[in-house]
PDB file of C-alpha atoms in Angstrom:
ATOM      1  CA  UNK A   1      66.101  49.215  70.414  1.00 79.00           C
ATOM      2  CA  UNK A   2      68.282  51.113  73.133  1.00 87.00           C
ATOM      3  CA  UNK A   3      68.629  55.298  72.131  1.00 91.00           C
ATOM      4  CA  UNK A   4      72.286  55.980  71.948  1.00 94.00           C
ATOM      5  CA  UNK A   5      73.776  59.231  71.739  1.00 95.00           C
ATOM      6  CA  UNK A   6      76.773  60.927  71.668  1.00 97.00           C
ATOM      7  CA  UNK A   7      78.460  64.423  72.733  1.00 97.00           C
ATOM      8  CA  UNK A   8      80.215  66.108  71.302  1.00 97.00           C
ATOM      9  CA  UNK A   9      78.565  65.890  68.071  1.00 95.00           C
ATOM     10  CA  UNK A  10      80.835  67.901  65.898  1.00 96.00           C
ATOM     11  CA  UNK A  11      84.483  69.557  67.223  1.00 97.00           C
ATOM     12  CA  UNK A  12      87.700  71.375  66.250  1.00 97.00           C
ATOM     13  CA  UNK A  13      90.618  71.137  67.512  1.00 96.00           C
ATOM     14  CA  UNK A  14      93.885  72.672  67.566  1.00 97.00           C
ATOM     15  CA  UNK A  15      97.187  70.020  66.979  1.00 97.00           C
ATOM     16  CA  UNK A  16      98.213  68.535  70.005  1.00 97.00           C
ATOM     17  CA  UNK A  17      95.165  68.603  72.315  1.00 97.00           C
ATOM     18  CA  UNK A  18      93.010  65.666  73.564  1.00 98.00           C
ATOM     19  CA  UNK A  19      88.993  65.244  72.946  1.00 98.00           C
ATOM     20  CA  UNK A  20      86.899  63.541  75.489  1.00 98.00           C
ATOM     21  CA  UNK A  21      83.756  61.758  73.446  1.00 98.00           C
ATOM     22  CA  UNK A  22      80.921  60.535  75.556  1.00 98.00           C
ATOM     23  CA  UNK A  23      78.573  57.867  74.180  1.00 98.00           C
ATOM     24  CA  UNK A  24      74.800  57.244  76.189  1.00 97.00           C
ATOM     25  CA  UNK A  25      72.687  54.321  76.207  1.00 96.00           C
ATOM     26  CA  UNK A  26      69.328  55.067  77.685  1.00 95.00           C
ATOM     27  CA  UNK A  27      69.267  51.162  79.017  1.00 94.00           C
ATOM     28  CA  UNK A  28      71.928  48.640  79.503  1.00 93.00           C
ATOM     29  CA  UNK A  29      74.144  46.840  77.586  1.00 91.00           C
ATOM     30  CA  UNK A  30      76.753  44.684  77.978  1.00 88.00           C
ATOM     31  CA  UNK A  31      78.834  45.191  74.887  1.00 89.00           C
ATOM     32  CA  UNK A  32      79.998  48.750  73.536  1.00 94.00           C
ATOM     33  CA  UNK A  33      82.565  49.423  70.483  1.00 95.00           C
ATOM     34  CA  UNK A  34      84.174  52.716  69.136  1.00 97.00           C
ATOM     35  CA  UNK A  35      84.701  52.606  65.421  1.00 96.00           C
ATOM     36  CA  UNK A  36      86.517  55.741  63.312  1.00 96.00           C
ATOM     37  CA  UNK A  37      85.479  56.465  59.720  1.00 93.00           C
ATOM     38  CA  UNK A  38      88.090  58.420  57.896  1.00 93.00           C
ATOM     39  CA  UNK A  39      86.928  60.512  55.146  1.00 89.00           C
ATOM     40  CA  UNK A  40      86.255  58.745  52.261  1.00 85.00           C
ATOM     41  CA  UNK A  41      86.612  55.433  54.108  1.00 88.00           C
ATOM     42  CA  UNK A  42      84.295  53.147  55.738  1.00 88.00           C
ATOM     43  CA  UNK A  43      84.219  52.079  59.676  1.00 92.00           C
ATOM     44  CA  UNK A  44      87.245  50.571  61.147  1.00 93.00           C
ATOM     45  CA  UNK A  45      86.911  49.050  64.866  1.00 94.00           C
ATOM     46  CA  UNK A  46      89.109  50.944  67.280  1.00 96.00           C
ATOM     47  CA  UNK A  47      88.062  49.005  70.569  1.00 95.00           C
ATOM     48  CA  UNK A  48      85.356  47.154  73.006  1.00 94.00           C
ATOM     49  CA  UNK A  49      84.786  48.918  75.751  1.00 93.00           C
ATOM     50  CA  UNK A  50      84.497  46.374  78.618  1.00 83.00           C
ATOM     51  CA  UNK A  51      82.488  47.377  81.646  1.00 85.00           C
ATOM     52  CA  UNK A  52      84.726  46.591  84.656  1.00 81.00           C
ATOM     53  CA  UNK A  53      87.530  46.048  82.674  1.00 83.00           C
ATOM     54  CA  UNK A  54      90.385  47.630  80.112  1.00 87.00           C
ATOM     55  CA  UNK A  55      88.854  47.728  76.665  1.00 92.00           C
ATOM     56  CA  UNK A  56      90.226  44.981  74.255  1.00 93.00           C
ATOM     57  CA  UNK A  57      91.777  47.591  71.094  1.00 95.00           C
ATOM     58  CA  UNK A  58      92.029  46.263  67.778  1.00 93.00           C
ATOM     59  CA  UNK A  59      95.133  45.937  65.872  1.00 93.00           C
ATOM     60  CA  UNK A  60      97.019  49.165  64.687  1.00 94.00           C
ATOM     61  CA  UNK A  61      95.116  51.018  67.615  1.00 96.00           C
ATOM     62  CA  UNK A  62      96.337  51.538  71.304  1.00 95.00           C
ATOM     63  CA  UNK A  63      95.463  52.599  74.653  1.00 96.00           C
ATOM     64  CA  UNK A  64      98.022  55.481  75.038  1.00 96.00           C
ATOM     65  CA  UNK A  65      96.338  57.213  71.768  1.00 97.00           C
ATOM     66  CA  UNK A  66      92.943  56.425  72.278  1.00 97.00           C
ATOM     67  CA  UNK A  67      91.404  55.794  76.096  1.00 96.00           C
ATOM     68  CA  UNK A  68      88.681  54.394  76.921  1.00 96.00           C
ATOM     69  CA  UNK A  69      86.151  54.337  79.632  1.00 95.00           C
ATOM     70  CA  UNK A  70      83.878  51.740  80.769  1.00 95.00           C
ATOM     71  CA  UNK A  71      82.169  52.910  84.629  1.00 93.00           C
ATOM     72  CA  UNK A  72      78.788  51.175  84.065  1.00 93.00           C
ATOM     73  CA  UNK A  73      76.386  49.385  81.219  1.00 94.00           C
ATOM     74  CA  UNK A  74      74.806  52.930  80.015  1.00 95.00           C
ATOM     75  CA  UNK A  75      78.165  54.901  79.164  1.00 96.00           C
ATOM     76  CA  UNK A  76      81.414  54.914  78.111  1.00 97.00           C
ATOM     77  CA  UNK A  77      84.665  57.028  76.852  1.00 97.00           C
ATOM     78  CA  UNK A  78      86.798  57.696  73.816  1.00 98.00           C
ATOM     79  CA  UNK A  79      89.627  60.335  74.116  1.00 98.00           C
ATOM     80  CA  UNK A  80      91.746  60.917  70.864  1.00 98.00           C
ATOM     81  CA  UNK A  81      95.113  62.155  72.484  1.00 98.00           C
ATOM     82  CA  UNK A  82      97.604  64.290  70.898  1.00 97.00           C
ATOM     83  CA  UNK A  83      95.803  64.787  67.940  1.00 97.00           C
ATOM     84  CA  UNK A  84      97.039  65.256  64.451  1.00 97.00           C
ATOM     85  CA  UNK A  85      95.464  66.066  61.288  1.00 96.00           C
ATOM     86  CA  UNK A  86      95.600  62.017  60.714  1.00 96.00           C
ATOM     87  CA  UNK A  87      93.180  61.900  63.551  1.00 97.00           C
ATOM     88  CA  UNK A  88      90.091  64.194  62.029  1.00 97.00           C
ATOM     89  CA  UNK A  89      87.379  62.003  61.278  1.00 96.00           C
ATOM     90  CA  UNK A  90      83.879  60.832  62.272  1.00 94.00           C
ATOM     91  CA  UNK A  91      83.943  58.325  65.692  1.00 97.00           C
ATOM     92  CA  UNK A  92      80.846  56.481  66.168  1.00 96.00           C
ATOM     93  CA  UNK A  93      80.059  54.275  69.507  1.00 97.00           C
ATOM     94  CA  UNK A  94      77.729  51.543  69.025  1.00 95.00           C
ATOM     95  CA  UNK A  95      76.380  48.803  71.098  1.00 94.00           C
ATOM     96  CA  UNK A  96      75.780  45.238  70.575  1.00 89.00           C
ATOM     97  CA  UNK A  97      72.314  43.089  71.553  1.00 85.00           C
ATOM     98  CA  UNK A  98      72.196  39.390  72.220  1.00 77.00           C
ATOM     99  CA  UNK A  99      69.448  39.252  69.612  1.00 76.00           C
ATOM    100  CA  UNK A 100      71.533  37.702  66.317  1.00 76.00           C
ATOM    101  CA  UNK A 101      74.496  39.940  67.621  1.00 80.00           C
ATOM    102  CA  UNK A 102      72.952  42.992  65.977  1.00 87.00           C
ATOM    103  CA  UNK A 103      74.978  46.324  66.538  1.00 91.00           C
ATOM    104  CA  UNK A 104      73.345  49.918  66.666  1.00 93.00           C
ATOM    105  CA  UNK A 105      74.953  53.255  66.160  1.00 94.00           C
ATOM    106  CA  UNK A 106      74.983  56.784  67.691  1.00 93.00           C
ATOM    107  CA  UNK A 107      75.180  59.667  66.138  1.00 94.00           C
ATOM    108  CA  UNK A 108      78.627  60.081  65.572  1.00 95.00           C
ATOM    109  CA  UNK A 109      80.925  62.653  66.484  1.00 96.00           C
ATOM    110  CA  UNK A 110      82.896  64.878  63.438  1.00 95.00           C
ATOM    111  CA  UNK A 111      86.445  65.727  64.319  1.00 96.00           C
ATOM    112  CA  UNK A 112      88.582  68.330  62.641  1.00 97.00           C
ATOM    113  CA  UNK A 113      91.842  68.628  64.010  1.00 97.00           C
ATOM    114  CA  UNK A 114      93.798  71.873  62.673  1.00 96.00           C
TER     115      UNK A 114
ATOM    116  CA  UNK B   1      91.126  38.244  57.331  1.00 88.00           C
ATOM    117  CA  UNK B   2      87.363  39.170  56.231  1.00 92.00           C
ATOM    118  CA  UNK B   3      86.807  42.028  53.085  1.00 94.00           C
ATOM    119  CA  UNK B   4      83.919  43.194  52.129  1.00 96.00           C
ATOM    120  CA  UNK B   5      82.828  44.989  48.733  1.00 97.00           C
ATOM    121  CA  UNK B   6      80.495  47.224  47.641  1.00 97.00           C
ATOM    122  CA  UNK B   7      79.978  48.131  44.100  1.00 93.00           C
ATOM    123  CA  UNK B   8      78.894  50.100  42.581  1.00 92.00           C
ATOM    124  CA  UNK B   9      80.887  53.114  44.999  1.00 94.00           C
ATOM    125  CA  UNK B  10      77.904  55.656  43.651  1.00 96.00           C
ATOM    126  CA  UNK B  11      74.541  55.234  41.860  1.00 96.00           C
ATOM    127  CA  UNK B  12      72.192  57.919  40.543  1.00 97.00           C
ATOM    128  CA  UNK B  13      68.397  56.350  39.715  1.00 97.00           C
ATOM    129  CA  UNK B  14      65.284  58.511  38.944  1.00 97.00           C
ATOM    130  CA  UNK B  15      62.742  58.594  41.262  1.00 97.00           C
ATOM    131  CA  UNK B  16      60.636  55.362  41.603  1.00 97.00           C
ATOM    132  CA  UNK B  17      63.358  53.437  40.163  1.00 97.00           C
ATOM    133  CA  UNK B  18      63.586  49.828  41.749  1.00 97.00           C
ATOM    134  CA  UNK B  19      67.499  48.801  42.395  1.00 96.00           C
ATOM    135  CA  UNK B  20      69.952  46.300  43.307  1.00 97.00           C
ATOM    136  CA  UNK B  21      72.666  46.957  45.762  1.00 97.00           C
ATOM    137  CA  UNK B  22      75.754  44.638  45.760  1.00 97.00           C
ATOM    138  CA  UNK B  23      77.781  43.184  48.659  1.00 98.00           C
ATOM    139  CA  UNK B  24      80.640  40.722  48.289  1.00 98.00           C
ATOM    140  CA  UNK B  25      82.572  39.232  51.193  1.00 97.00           C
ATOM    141  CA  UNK B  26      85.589  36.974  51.032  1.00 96.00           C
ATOM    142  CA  UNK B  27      85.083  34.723  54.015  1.00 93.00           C
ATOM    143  CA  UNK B  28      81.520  32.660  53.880  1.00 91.00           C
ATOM    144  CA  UNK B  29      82.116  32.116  57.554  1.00 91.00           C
ATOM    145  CA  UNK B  30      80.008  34.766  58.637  1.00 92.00           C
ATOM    146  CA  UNK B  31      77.394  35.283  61.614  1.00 91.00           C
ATOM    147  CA  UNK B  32      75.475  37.713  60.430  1.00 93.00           C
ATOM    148  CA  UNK B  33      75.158  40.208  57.402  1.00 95.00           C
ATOM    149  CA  UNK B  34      73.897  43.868  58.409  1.00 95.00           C
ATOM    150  CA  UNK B  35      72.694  46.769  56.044  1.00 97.00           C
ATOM    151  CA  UNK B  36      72.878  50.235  57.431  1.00 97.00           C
ATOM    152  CA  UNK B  37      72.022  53.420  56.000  1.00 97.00           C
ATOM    153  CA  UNK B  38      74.486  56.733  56.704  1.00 94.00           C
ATOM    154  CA  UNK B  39      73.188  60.020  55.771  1.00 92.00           C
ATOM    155  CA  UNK B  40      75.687  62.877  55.242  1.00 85.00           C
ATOM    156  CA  UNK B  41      78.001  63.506  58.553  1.00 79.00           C
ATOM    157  CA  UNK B  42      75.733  61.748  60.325  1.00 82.00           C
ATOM    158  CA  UNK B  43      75.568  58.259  62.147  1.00 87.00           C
ATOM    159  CA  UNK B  44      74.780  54.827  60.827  1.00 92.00           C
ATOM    160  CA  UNK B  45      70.469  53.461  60.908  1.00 94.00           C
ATOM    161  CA  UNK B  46      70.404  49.743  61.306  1.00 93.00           C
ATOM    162  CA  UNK B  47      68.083  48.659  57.701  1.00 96.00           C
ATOM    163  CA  UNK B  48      68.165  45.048  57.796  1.00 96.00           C
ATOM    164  CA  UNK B  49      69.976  41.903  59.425  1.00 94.00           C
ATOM    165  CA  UNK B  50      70.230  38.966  58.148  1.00 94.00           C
ATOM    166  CA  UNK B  51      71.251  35.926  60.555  1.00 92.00           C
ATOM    167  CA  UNK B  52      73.904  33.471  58.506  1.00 91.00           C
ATOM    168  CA  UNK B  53      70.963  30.886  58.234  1.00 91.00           C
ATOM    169  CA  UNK B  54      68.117  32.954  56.767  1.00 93.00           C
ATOM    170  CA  UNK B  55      67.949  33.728  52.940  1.00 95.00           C
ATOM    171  CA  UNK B  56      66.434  37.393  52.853  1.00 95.00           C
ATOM    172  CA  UNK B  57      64.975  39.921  54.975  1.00 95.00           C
ATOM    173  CA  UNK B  58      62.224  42.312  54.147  1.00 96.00           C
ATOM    174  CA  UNK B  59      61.409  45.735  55.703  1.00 95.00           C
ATOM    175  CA  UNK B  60      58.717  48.030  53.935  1.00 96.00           C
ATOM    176  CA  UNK B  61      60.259  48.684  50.988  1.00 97.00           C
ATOM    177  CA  UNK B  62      63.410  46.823  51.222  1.00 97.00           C
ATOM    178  CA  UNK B  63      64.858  43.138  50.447  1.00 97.00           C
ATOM    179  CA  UNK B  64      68.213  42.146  51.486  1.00 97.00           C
ATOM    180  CA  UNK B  65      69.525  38.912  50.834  1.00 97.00           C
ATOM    181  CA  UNK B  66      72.209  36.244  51.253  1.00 97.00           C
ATOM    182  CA  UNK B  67      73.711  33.843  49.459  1.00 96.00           C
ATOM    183  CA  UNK B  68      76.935  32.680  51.525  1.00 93.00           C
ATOM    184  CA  UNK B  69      78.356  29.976  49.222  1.00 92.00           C
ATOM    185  CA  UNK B  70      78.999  32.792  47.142  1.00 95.00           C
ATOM    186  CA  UNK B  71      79.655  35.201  49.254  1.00 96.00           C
ATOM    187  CA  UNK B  72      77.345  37.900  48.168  1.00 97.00           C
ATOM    188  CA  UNK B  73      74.216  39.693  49.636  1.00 97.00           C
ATOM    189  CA  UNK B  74      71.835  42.336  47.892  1.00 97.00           C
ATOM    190  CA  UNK B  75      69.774  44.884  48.585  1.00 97.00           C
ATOM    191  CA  UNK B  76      66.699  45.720  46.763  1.00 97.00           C
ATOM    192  CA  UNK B  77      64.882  49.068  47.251  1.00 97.00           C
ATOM    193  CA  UNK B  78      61.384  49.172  45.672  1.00 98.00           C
ATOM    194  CA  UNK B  79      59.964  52.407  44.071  1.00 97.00           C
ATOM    195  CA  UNK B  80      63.199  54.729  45.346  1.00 97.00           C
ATOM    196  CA  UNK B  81      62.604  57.833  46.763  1.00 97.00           C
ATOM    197  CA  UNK B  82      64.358  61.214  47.200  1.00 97.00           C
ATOM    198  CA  UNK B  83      64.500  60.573  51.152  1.00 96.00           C
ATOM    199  CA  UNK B  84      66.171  57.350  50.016  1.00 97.00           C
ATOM    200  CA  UNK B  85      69.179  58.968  49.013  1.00 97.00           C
ATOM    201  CA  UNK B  86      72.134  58.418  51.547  1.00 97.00           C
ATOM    202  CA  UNK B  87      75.154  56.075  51.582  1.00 96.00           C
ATOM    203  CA  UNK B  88      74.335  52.575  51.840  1.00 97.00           C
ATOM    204  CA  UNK B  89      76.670  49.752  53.730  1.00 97.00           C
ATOM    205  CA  UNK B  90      76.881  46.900  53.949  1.00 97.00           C
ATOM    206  CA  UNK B  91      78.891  44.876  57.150  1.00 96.00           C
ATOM    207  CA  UNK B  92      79.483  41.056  57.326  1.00 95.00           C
ATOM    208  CA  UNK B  93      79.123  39.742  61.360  1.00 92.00           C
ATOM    209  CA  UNK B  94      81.195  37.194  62.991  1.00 85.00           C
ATOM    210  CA  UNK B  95      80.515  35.497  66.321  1.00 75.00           C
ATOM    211  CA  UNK B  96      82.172  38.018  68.217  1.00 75.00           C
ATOM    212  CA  UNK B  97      80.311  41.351  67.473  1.00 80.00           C
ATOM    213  CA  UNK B  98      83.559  41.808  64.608  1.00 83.00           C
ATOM    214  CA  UNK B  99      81.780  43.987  62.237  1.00 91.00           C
ATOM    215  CA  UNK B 100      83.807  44.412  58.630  1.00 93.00           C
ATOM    216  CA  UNK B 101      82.327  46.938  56.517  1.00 95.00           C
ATOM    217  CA  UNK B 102      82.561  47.545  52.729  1.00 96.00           C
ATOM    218  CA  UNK B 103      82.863  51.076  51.669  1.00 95.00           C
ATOM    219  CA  UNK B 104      79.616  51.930  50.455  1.00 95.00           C
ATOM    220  CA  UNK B 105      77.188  53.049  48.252  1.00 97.00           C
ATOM    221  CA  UNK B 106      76.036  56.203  48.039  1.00 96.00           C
ATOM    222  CA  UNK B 107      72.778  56.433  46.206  1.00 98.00           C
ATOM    223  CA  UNK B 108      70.957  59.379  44.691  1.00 97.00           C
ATOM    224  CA  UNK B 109      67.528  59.637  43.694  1.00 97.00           C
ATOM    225  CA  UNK B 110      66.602  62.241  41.243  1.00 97.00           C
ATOM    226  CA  UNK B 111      63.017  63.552  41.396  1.00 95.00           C
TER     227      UNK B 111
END
C-alpha cells in the first residue's frame, strides 16, 4: 500500500484562527476523504476530496468551515476555519484503492483549539 | 442510515490470552467490513478486510469474520500480547468508499 502522511501532526491554536492540514500520498490515488474523531468518539466523514473538482461534504459539514483542496492525485487540503473549542480533535486523511474499496489512514493530525 | 457497535467499549486480558472482539451493524447491505487498529493519538493501521462475500480473514495472529444475515463480525486475536494493546475498530463499507465506524475497543494486555 501507498505511504500517507500528514503535517501538521499535532497543533494549538488560539479561538478564531484557521489551520491548514496537508495530507501526502507517495503514489496516486483517485479517491481521498477527511474524517474528524472527537475525543471519546469514533471517525465521522467530513468530505471526499475530488481531484479537479469541489469536494462532495457530508451532512452536518460545509465548505465555508472546512476547505478543501484537491490540485493533483498525491495531495490534498483540510483547513478548520474559525475555530472553536468544538473543533479540537484528531483529523485523519485517508485514501481509498480499487482493490475491495479498502481505505488507508495517515497519521492523523491532533488539534487543540484554546 | 448504517450503525455500527462495538462491545465491549474496554477489555483488560492477561498476556497470552486468546479473545473475541464484537462488531454489530444494523444494515446487512454492506460492501465490505474493515478492522483497524488505533494506538494512542495516533492514526488508524488497516488489520483485516473482509469483502461482503467472504466468511473470515486471517492475518498472523488474527481472525476476523462475518456473518451478514446477522449482522455481526468478530475478531479473534490468538496468544495477546502487550504490543497488542491499542483501540480496536471496527467499520462496515458500502459501495461508495462510506466508511461507518463503531466506537471501539480498547484492549489491554497485562504482562
Amino acid at each position: 500500500s501507498a505511504v500517507i502522511s500528514q503535517k501538521p501532526s499535532r497543533d494549538i491554536c488560539q479561538r478564531g484562527t484557521s489551520l491548514t492540514i496537508q495530507c501526502q500520498v507517495d503514489s496516486q490515488v483517485t479517491m481521498m476523504f477527511w474524517y474528524r474523531q472527537q475525543p471519546g468518539q469514533s471517525l465521522t466523514l467530513i468530505a471526499t476530496a475530488n481531484q479537479g473538482s469541489e469536494a462532495t461534504y457530508e451532512s452536518g459539514f460545509v465548505i465555508d468551515k472546512f476547505p478543501i483542496s484537491r490540485p493533483n492525485l498525491t495531495f490534498s487540503t483540510l483547513t478548520v476555519s474559525n475555530m472553536s473549542p468544538e473543533d479540537s480533535s484528531i483529523y485523519l486523511c485517508s485514501y481509498g484503492t480499487s482493490v475491495y474499496n479498502e481505505q488507508f489512514f495517515g497519521p492523523g493530525t491532533r488539534l487543540t483549539v484554546l | 442510515k448504517q450503525e455500527v457497535t462495538q462491545i465491549p467499549a474496554a477489555l483488560s486480558v492477561p498476556e497470552g490470552e486468546n479473545l473475541v472482539l464484537n462488531c454489530s451493524f444494523t444494515d446487512s447491505a454492506i460492501y465490505n467490513l474493515q478492522w483497524f487498529r488505533q494506538d494512542p493519538g495516533k492514526g488508524l493501521t488497516s488489520l483485516l478486510l473482509i469483502q461482503s462475500s467472504q466468511r473470515e480473514q486471517t492475518s498472523g495472529r488474527l481472525n476476523a469474520s462475518l456473518d451478514k444475515s446477522s449482522g455481526r463480525s468478530t475478531l479473534y486475536i490468538a496468544a495477546s500480547q502487550p504490543g497488542d494493546s491499542a483501540t480496536y475498530l471496527c467499520a462496515a463499507g458500502a459501495g461508495s468508499y462510506q466508511l461507518t465506524f463503531g466506537k471501539g475497543t480498547k484492549l489491554s494486555v497485562i504482562p
